[in-house]
Coordinates of N, CA and C in Angstrom, one line a residue:
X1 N 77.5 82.7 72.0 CA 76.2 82.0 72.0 C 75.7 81.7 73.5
X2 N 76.5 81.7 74.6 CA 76.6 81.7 75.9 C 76.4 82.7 76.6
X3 N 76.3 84.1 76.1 CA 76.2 85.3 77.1 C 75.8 85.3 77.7
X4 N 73.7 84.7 77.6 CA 72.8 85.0 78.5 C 73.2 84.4 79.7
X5 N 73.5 83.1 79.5 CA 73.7 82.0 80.5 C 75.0 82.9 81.4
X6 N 76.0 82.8 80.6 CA 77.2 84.0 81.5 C 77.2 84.8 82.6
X7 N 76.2 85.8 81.8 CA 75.2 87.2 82.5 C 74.6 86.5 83.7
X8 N 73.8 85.7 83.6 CA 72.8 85.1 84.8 C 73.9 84.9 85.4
X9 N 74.5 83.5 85.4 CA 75.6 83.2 86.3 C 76.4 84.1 87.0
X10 N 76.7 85.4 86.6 CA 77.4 86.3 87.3 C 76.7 87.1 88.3
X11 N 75.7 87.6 88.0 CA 74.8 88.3 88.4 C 74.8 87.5 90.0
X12 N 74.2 86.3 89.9 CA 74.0 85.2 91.2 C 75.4 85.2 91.7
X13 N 76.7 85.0 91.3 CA 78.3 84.9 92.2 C 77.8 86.3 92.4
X14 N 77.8 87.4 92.1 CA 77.9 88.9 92.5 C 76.9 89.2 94.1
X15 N 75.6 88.7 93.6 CA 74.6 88.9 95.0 C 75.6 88.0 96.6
X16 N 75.8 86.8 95.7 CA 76.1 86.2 97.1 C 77.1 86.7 97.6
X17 N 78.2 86.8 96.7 CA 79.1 87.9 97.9 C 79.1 88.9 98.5
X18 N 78.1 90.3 97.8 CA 77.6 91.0 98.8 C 76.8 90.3 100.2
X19 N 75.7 89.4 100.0 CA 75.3 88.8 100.8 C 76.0 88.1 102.0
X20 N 77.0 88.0 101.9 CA 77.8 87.1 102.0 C 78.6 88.1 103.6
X21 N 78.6 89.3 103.0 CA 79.0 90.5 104.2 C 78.3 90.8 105.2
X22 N 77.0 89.9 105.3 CA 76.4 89.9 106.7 C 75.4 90.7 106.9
X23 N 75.2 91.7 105.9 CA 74.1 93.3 106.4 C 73.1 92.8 106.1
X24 N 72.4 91.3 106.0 CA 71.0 91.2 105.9 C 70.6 90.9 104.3
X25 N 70.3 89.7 103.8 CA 69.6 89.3 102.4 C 68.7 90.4 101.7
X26 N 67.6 90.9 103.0 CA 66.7 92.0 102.6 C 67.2 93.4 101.7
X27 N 68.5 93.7 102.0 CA 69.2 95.0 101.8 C 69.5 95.1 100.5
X28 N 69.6 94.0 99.9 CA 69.7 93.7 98.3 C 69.2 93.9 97.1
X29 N 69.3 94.0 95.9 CA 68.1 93.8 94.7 C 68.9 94.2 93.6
X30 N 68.3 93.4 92.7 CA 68.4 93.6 91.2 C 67.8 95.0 90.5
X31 N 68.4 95.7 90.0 CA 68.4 96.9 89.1 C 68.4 96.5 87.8
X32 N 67.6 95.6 87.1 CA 67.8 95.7 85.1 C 67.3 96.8 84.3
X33 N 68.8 97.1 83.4 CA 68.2 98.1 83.0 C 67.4 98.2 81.9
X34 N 66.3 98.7 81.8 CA 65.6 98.7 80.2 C 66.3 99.8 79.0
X35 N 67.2 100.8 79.2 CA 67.8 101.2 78.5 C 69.0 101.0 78.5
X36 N 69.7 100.3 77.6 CA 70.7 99.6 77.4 C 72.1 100.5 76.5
X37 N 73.5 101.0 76.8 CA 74.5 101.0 76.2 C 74.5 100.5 74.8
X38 N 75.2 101.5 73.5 CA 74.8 100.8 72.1 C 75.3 99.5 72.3
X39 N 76.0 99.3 73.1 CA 77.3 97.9 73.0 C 76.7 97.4 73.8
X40 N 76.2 97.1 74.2 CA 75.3 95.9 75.3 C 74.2 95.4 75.3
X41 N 73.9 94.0 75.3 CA 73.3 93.7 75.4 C 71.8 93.3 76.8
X42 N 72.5 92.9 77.6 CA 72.1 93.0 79.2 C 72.9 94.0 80.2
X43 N 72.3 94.5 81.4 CA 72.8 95.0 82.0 C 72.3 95.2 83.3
X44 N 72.5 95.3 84.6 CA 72.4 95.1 85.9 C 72.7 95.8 86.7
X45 N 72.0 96.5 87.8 CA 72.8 96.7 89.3 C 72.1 95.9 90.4
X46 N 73.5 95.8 90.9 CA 72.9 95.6 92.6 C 73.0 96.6 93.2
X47 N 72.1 96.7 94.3 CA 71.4 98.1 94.6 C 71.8 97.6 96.4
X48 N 71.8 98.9 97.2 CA 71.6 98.3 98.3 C 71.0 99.4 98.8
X49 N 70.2 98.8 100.0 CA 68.9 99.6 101.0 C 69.9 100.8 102.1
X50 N 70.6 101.8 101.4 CA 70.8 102.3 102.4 C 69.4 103.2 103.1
X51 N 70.7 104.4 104.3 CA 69.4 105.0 104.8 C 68.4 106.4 103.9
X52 N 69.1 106.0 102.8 CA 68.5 107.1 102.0 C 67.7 106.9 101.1
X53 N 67.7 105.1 100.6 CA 67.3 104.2 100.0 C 68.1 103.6 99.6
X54 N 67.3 102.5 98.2 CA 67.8 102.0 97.2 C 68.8 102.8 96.8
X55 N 69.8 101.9 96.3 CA 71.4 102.7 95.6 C 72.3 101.9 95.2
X56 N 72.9 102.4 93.8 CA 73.7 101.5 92.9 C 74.9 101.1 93.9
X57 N 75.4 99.5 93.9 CA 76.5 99.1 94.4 C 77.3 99.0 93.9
X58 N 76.9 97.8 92.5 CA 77.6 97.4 91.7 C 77.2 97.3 90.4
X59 N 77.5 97.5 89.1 CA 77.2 97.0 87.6 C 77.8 96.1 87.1
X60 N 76.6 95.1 86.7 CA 77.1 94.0 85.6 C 76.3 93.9 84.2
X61 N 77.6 93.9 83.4 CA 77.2 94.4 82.1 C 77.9 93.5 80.9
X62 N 76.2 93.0 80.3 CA 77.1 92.4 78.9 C 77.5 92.7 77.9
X63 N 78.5 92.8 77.4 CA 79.3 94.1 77.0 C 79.5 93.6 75.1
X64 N 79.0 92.6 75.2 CA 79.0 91.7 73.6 C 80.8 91.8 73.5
X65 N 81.3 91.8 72.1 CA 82.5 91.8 71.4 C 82.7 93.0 71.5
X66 N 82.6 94.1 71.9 CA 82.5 95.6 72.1 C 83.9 95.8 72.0
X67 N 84.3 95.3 73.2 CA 85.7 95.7 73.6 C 86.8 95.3 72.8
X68 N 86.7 94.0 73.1 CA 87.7 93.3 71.9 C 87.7 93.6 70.4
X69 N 86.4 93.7 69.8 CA 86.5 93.8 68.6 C 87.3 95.1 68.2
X70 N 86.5 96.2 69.0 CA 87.8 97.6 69.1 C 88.9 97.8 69.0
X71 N 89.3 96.8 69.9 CA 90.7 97.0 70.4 C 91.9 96.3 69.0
X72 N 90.6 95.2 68.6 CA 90.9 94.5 67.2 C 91.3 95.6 66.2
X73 N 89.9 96.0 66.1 CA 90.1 97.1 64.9 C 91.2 98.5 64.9
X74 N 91.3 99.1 65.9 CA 92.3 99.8 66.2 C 93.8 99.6 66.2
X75 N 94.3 98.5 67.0 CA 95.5 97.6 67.0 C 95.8 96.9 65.9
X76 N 95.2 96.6 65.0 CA 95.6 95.6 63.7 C 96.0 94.3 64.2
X77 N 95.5 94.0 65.4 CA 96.1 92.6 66.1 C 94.6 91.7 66.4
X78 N 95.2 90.5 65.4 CA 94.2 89.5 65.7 C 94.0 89.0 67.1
X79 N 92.3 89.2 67.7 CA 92.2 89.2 68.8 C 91.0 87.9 69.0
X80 N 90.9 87.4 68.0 CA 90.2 86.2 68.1 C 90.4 84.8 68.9
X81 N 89.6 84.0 69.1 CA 89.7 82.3 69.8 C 88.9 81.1 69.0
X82 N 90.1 80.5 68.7 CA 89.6 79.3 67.8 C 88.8 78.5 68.7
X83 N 87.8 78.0 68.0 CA 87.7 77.1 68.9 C 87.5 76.3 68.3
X84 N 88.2 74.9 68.7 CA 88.5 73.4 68.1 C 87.6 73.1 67.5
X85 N 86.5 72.7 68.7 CA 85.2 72.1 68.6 C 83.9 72.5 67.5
X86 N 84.0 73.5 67.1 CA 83.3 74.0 66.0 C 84.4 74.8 64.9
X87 N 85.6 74.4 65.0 CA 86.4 75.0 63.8 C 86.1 76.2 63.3
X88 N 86.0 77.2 64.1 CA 85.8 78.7 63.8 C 86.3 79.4 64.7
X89 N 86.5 80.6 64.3 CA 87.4 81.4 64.9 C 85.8 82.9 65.4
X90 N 86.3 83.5 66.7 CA 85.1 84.2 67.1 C 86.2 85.6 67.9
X91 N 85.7 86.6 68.2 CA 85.6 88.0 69.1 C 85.3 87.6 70.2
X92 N 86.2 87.0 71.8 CA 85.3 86.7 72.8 C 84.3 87.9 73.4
X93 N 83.3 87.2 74.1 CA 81.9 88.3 74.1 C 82.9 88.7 76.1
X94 N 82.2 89.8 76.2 CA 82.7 90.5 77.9 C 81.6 90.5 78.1
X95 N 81.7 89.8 80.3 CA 80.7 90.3 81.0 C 81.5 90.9 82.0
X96 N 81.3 92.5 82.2 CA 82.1 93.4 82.9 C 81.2 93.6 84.6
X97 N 81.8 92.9 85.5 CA 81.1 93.5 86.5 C 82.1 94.7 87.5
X98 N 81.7 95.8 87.6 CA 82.5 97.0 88.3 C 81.7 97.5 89.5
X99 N 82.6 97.2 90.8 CA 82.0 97.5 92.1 C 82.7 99.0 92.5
X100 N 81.7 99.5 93.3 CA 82.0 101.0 93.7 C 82.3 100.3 95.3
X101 N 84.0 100.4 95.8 CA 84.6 99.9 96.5 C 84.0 101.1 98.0
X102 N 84.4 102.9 97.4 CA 83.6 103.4 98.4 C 82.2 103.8 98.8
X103 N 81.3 103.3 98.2 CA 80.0 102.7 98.1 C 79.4 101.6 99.0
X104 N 80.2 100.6 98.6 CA 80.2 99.3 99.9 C 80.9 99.8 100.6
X105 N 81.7 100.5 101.3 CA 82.4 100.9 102.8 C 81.2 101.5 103.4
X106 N 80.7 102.5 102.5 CA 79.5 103.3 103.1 C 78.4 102.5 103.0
X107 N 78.3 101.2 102.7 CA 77.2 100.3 102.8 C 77.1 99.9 103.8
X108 N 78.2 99.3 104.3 CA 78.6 98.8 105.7 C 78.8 99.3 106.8
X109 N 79.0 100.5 106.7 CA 79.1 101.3 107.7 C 77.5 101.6 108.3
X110 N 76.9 102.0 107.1 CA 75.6 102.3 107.3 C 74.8 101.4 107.8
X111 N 75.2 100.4 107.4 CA 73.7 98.9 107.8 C 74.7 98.3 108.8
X112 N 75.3 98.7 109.6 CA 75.8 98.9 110.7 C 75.8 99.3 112.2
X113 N 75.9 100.5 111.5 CA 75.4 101.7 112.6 C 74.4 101.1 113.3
X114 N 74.0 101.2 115.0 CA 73.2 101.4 115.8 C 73.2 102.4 116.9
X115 N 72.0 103.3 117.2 CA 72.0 103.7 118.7 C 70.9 103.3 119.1
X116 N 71.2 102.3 119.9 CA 70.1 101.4 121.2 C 70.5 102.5 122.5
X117 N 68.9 102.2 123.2 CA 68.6 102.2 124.4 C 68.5 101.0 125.5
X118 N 69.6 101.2 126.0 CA 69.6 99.8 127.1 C 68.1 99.8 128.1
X119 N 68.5 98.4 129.0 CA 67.3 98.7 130.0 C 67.6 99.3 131.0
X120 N 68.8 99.9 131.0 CA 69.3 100.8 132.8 C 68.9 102.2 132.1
X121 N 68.6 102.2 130.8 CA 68.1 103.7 130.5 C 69.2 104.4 129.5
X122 N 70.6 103.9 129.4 CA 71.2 104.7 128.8 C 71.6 104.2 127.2
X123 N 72.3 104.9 126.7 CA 72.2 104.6 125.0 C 73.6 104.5 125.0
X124 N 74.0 103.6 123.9 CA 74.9 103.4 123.4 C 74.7 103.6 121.8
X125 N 76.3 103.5 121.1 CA 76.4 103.5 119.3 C 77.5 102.3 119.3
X126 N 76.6 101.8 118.3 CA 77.4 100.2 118.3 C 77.7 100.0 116.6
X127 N 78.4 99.6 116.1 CA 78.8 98.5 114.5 C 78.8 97.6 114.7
X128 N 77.6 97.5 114.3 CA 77.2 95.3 114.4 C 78.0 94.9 113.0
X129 N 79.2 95.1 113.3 CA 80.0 94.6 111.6 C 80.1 93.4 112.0
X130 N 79.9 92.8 110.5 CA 80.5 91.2 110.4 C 82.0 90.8 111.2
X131 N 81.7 90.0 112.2 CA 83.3 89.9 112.8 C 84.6 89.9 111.6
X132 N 84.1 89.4 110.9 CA 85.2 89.3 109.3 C 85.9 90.2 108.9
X133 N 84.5 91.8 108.8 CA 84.9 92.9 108.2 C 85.2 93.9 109.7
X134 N 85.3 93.0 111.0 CA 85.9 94.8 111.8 C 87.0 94.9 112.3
X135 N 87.7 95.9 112.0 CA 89.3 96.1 111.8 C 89.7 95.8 113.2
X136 N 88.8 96.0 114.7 CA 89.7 94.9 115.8 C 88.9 93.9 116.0
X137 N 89.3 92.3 116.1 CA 88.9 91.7 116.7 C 88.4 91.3 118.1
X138 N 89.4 91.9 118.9 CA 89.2 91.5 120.0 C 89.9 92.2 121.3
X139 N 89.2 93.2 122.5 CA 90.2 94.1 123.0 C 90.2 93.5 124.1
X140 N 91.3 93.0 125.0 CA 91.9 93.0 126.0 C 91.9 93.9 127.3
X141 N 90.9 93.9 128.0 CA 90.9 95.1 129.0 C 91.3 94.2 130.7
X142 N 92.1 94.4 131.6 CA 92.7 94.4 133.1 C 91.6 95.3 133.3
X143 N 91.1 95.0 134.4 CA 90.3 95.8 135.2 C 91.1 96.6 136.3
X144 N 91.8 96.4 136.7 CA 93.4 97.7 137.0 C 94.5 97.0 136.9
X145 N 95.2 98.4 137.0 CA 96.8 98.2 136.0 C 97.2 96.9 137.1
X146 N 97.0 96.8 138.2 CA 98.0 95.4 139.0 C 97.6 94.4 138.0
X147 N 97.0 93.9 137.2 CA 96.3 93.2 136.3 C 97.1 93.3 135.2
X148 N 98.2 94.1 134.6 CA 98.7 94.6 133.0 C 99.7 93.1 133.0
X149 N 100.5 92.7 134.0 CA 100.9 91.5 133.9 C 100.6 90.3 133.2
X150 N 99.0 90.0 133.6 CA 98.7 88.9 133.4 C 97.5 89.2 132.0
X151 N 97.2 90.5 132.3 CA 96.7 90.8 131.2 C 97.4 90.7 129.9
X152 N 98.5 91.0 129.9 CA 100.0 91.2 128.7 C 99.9 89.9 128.1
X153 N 99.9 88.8 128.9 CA 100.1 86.9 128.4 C 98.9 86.9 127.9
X154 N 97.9 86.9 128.4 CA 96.3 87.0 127.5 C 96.0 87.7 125.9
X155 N 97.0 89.3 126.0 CA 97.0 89.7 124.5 C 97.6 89.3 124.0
X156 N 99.4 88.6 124.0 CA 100.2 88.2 123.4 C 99.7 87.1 122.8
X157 N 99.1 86.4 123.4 CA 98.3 84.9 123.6 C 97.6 85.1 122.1
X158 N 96.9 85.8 122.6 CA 95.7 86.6 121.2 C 96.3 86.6 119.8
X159 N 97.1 88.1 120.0 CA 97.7 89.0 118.9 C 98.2 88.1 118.2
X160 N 98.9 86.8 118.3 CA 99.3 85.9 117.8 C 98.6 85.4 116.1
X161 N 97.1 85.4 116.8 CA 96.2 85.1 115.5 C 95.3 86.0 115.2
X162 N 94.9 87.2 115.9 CA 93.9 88.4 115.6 C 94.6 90.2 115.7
X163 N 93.2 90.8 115.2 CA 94.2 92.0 115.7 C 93.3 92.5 117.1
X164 N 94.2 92.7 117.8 CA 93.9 93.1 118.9 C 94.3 94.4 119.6
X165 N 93.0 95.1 120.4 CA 93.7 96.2 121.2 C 93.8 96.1 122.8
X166 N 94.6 96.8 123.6 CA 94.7 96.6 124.6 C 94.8 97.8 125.1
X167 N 93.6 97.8 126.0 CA 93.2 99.4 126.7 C 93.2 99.3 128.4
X168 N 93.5 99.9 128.8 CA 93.2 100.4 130.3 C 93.1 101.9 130.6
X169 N 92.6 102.6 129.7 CA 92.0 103.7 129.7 C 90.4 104.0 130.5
X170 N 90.4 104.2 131.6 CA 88.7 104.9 131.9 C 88.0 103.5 132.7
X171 N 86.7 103.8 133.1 CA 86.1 102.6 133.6 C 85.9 101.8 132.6
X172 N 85.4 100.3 132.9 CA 85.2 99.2 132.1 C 84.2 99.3 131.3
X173 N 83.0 100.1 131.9 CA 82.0 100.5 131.2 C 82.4 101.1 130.1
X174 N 82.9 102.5 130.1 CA 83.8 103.5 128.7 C 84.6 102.6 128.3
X175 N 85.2 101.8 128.5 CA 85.8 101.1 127.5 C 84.9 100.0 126.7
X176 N 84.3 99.0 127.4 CA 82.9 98.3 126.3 C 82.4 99.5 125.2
X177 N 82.0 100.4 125.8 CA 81.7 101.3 124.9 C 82.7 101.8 123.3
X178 N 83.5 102.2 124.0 CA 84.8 102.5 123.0 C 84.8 101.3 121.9
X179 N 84.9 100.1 122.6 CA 84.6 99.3 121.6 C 83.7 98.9 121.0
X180 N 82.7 99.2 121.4 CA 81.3 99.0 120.3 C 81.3 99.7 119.7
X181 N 81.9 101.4 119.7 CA 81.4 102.2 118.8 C 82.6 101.5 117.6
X182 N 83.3 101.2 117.5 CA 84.3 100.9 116.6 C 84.2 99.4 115.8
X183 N 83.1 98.5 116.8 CA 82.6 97.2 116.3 C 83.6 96.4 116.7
X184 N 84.4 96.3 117.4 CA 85.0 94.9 117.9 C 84.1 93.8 118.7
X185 N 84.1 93.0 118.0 CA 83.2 91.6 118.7 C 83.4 91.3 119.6
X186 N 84.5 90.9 120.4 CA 84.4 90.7 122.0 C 85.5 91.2 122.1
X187 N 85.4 91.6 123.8 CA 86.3 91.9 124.8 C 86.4 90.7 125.5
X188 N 87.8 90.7 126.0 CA 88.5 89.9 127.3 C 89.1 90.9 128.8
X189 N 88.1 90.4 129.5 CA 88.0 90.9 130.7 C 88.9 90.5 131.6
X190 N 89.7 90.9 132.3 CA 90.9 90.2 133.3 C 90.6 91.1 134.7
X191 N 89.9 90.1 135.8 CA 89.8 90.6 136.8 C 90.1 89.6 137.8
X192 N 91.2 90.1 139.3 CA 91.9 89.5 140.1 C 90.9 88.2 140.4
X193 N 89.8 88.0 141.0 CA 89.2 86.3 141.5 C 89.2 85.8 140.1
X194 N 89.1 86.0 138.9 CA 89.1 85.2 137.8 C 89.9 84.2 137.3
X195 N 91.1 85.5 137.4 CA 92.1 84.9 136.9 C 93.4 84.2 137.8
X196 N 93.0 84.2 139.1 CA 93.7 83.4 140.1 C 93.2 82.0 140.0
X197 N 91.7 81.8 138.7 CA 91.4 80.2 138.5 C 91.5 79.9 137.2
X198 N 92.8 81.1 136.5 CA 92.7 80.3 135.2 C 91.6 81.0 134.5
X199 N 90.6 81.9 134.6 CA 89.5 82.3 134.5 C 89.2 83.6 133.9
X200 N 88.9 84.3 132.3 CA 88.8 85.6 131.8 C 87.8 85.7 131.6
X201 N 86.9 86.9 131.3 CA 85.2 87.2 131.0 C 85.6 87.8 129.7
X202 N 84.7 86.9 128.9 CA 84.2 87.0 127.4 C 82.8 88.0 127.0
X203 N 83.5 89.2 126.7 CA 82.1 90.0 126.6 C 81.4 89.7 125.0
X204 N 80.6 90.1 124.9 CA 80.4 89.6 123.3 C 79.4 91.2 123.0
X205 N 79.7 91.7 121.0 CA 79.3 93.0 121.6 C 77.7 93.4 121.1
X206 N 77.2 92.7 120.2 CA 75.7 92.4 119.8 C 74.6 92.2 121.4
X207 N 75.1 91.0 121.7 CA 74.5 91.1 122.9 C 74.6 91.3 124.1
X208 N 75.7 91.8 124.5 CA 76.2 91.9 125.6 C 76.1 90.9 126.9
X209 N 76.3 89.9 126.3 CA 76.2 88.4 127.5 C 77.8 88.5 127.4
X210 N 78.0 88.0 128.7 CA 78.9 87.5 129.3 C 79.4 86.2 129.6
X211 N 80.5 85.5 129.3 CA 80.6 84.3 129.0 C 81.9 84.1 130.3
X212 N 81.9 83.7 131.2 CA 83.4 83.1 131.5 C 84.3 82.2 131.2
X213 N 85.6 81.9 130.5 CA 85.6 81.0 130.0 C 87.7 80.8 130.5
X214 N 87.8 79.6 130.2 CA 89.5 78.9 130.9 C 90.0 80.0 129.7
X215 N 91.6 80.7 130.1 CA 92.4 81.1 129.8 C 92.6 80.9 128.2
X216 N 93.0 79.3 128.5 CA 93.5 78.4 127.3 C 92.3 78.0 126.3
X217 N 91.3 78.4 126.2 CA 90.2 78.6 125.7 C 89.6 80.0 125.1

């Protein structure tokens, strides 16, 4: 007797957690379908705005006594729930929600993706990913190897509670780069007058401001 209420209820936990992944409130929407499954009664997608459009993410579906009752009838096994309060025995009703796991990867990736034009003229490709969802945290770059020293105590420092990478591959520039294409949210910059005050540069990778900030911080 509760389904509708059920259905609603899920529908709303379902949006906010996609929502919840950062790529924008706008990107979202309700799909109801008007042709409905013999066994169902309501049913739903969440859609999201890729670059090709609208597109199924997820289905939520009320699925009535469908399943159970089946499984009843088939099994010869009483699949029923008393319930005290009205002294009857009932088929519990299913609300099935099923996410397309590589659907949202490619959701993410996609409402992600950028190629900006800076103001010095040149372009970069960045993953504005949710800090939550990008596989490095935070990369560690020495501005030359005399620097790997004290650079080392700053990633150890780190690695401790994030995943981190640590590069000294190429200029500082290709390396910011390397990291935006892959979405790590900031870099830690270690360069000799800095860090002879205790002192690392916090790159951040959205906006590219620069923060300096104490070691221990």
């Amino acid at each position: 007797g509760e389904w509708l209420e059920w259905f609603a209820k899920w529908k709303v936990t379902r949006l906010k957690w996609h929502r919840a992944l950062g790529l924008g409130e706008e990107n979202y929407r309700y799909h109801d379908h008007e042709k409905l499954a013999h066994y169902a009664n309501a049913a739903t997608d969440i859609e999201f705005n890729f670059p090709f459009g609208f597109k199924e993410l997820e289905g939520i579906h009320s699925r009535t006594d469908f399943d159970l009752g089946r499984h009843q009838e088939y099994s010869g096994k009483k699949l029923q729930y008393f319930d005290p309060e009205k002294g009857e025995s009932y088929v519990p009703y299913v609300i099935e929600t099923s996410i397309g796991v590589d659907r949202t990867v490619l959701a993410v990736l996609s409402g992600a993706y950028k190629e900006e034009k800076l103001e010095n003229g040149e372009e970069r490709v960045v993953l504005n990913l949710p800090p939550a969802l990008a596989p490095v945290k935070i990369a560690v770059l020495p501005l030359v190897n005399k620097l790997n020293e004290k650079a080392t105590e700053v990633f150890k420092m780190l690695a401790k509670d994030f995943i981190c990478e640590y590069d000294t591959s190429g200029k500082i520039g290709k390396r910011y780069r390397r990291q935006d294409s892959i979405g790590t949210p900031y870099c830690v910059t270690v360069d000799f007058d800095k860090i002879k005050k205790g002192l690392v540069t916090v790159r951040h990778r959205d906006s590219m401001k620069q923060d300096v900030v104490k070691v221990e911080d």
